[in-house]
mmCIF file of C-alpha atoms in Angstrom:
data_model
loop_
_atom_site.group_PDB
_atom_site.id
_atom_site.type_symbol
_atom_site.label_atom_id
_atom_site.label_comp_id
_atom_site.label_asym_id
_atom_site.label_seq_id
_atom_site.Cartn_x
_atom_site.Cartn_y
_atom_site.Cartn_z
ATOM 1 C CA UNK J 564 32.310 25.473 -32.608
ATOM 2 C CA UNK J 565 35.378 24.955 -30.474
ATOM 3 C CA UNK J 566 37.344 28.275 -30.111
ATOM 4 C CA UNK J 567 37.438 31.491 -31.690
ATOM 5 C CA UNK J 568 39.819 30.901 -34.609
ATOM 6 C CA UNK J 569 37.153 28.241 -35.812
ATOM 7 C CA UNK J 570 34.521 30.782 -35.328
ATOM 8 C CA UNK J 571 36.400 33.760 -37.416
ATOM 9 C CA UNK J 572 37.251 31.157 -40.223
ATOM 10 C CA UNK J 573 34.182 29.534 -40.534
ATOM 11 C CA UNK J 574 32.371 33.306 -41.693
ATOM 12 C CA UNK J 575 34.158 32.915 -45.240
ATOM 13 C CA UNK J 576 32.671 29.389 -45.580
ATOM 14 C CA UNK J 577 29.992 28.675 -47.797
ATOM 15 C CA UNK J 578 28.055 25.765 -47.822
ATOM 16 C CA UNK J 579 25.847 24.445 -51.035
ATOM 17 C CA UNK J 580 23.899 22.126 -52.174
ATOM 18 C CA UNK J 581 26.354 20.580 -54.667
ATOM 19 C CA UNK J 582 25.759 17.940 -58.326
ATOM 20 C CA UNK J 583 28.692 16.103 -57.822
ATOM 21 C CA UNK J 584 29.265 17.527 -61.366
ATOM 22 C CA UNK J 585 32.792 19.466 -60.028
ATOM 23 C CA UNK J 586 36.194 18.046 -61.038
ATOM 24 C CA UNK J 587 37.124 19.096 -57.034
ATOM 25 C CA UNK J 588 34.422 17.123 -55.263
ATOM 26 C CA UNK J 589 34.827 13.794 -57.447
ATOM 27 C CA UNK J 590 38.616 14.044 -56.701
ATOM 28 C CA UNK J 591 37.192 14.651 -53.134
ATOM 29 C CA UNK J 592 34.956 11.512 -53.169
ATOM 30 C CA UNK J 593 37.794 9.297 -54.741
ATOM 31 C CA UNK J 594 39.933 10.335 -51.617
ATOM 32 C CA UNK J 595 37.268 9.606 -49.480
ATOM 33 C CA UNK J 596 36.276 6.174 -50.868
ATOM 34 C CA UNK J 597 40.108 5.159 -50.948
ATOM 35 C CA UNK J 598 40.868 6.153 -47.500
ATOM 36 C CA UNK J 599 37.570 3.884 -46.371
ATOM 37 C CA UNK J 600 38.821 0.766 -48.329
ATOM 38 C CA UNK J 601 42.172 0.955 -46.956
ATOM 39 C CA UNK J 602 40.560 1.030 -43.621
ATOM 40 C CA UNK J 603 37.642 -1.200 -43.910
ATOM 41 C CA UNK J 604 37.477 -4.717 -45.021
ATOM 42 C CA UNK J 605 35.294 -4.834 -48.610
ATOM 43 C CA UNK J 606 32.378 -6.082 -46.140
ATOM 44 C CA UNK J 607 32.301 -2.978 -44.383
ATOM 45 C CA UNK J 608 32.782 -0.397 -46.512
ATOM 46 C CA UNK J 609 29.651 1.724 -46.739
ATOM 47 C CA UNK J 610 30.321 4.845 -48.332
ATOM 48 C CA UNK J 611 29.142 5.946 -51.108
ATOM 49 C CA UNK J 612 29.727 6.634 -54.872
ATOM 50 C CA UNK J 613 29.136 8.914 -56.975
ATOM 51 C CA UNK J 614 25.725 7.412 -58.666
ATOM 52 C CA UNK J 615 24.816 6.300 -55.073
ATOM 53 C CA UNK J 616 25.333 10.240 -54.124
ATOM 54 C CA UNK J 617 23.164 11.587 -56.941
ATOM 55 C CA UNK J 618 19.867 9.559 -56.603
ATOM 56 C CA UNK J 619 16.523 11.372 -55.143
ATOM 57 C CA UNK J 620 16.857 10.337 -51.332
ATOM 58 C CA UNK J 621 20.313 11.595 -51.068
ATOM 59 C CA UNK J 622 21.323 15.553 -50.351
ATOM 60 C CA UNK J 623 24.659 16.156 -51.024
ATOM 61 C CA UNK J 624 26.554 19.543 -49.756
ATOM 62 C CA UNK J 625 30.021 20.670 -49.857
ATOM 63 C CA UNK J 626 31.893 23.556 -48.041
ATOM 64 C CA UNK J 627 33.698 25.909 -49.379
ATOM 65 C CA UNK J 628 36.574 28.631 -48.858
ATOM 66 C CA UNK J 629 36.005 31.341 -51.760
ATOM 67 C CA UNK J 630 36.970 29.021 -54.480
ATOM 68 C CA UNK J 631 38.555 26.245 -52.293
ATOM 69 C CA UNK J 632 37.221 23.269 -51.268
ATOM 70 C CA UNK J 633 36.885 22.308 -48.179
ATOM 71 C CA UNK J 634 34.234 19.111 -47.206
ATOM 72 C CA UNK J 635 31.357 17.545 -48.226
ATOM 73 C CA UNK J 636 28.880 15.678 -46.229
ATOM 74 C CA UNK J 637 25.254 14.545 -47.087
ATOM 75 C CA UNK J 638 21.948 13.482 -45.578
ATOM 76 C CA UNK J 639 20.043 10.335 -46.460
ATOM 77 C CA UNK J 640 16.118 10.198 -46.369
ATOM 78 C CA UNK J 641 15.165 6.581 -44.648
ATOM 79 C CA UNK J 642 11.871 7.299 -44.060
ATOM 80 C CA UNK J 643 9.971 10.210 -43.382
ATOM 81 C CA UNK J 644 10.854 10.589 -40.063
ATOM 82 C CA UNK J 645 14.826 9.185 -39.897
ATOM 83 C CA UNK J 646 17.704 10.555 -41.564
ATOM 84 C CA UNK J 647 21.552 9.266 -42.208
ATOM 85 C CA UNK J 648 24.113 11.420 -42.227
ATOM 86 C CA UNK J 649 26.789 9.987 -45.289
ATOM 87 C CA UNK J 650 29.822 11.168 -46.796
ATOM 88 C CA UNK J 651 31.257 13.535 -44.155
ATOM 89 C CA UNK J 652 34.320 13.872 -45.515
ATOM 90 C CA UNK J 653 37.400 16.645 -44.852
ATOM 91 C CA UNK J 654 39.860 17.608 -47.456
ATOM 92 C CA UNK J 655 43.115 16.354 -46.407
ATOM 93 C CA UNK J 656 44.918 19.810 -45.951
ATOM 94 C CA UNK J 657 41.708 21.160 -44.101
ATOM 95 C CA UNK J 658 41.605 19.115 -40.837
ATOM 96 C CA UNK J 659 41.584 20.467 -38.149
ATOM 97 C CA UNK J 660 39.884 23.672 -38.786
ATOM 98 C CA UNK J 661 36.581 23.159 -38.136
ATOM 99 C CA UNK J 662 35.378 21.872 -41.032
ATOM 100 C CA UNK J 663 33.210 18.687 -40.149
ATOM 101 C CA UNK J 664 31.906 20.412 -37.088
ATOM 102 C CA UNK J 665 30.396 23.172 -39.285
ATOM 103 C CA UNK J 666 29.255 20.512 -41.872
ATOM 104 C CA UNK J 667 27.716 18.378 -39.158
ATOM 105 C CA UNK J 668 26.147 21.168 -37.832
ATOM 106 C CA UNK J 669 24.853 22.143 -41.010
ATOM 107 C CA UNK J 670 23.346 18.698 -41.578
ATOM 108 C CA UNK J 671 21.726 18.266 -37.965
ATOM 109 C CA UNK J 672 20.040 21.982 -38.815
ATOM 110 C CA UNK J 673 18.568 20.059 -41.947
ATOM 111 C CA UNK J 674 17.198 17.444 -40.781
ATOM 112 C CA UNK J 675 15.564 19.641 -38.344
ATOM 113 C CA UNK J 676 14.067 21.535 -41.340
ATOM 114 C CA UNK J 677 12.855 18.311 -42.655
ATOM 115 C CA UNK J 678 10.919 17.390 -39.168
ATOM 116 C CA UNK J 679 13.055 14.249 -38.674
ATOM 117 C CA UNK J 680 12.701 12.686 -35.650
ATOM 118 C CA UNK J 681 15.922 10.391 -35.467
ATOM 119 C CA UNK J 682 19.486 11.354 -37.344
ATOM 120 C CA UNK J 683 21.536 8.202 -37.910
ATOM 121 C CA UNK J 684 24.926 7.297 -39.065
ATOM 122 C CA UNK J 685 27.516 4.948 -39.277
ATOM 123 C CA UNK J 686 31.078 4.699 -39.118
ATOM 124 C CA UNK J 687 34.327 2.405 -38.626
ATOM 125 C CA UNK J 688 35.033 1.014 -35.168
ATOM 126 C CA UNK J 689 38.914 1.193 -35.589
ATOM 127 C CA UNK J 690 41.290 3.809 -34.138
ATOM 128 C CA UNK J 691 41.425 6.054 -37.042
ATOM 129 C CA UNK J 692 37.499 6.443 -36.636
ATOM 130 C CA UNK J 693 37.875 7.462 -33.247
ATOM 131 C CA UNK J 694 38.165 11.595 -33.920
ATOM 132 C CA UNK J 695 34.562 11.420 -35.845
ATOM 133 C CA UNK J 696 32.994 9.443 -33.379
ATOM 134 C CA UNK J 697 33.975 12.028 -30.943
ATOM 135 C CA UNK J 698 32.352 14.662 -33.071
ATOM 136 C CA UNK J 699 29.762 12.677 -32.643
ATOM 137 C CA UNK J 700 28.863 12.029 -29.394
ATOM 138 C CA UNK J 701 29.664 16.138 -28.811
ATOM 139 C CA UNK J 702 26.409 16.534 -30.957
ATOM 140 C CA UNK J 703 24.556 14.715 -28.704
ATOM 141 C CA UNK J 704 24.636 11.037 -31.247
ATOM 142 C CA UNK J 705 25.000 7.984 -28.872
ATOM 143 C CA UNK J 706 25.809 4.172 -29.824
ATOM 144 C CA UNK J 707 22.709 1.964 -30.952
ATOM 145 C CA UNK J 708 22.013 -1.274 -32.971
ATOM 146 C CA UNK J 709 22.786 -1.167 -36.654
ATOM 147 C CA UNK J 710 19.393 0.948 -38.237
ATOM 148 C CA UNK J 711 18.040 0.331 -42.105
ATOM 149 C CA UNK J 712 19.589 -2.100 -43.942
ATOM 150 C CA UNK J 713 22.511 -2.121 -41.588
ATOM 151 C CA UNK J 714 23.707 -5.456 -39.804
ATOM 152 C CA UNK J 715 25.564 -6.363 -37.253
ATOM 153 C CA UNK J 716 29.518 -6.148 -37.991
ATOM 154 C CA UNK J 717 32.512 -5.949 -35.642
ATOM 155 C CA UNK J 718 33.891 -3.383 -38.645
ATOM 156 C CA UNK J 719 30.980 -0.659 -38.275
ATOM 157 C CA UNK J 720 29.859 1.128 -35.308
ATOM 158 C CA UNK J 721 26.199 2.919 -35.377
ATOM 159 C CA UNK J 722 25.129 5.928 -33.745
ATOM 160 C CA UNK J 723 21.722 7.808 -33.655
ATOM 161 C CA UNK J 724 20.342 10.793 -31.335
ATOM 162 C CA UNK J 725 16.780 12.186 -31.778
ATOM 163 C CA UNK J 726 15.958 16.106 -32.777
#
């Protein structure tokens, strides 16, 4: 975590393993599938829904701040030994607080659990994608070719590092 205020917030967080089921993290999601569209070309959006979220290969989390949420993020099961990080999203008035760095973290530390040997993800290639993909490369991720079902796309930029 980067500096102490981060560090002395971050003990009231909670993160859990979350249904989607919460009036909160669906108004969450909506903001987070929104703010990709307006972004992204239709072609490149990748993020997603709410059934997408909920079936078997897909973990979903969210952080929270007693009753306040805070982020979500989840983790993907490719295969048994690769992993995609999707959904790491930050409520609006929580940036810059650490959230997404203690979600990330959080995810990384799964897929560890899991015995994963490769964590994946991908993300836009345009300015406002630039912050995440600097949280990214600080955990140690590094640009590769599109992974999965991914293809190429000037849109979408791909990142993996190995656990």
């Amino acid at each position: 975590m980067n500096g102490v205020a981060h560090a002395v917030e971050a003990t009231h967080w909670r993160i859990r393993r979350d249904d989607l089921s919460g009036a909160p993290v669906r108004a969450l999601l909506a903001e987070h599938l929104r703010s990709m569209h307006a972004l992204s070309p239709p072609g490149s959006v990748h993020a997603l829904d709410l059934d997408k979220l909920r079936r078997p290969d897909v973990t979903f989390w969210t952080i929270w701040d007693d009753e306040e949420l805070l982020g979500c993020g989840a983790l993907r099961e490719l295969d048994a030994t690769h992993g995609e990080i999707k959904s790491m999203r930050t409520a609006q008035a929580q940036r810059r607080r650490g959230v997404a760095r203690v979600m990330l973290a959080h995810i990384v530390a799964q897929a560890r659990k899991r015995a994963y040997a490769r964590l994946s993800l991908e993300t836009g290639s345009m300015p406002a994608f630039e912050p995440a993909q600097q949280l990214y490369r600080q955990f140690g991720f590094s640009y590769c070719a599109p992974f999965g079902d991914y293809v190429e796309d000037p849109n979408s930029v791909f990142m993996t590092r190995l656990l």
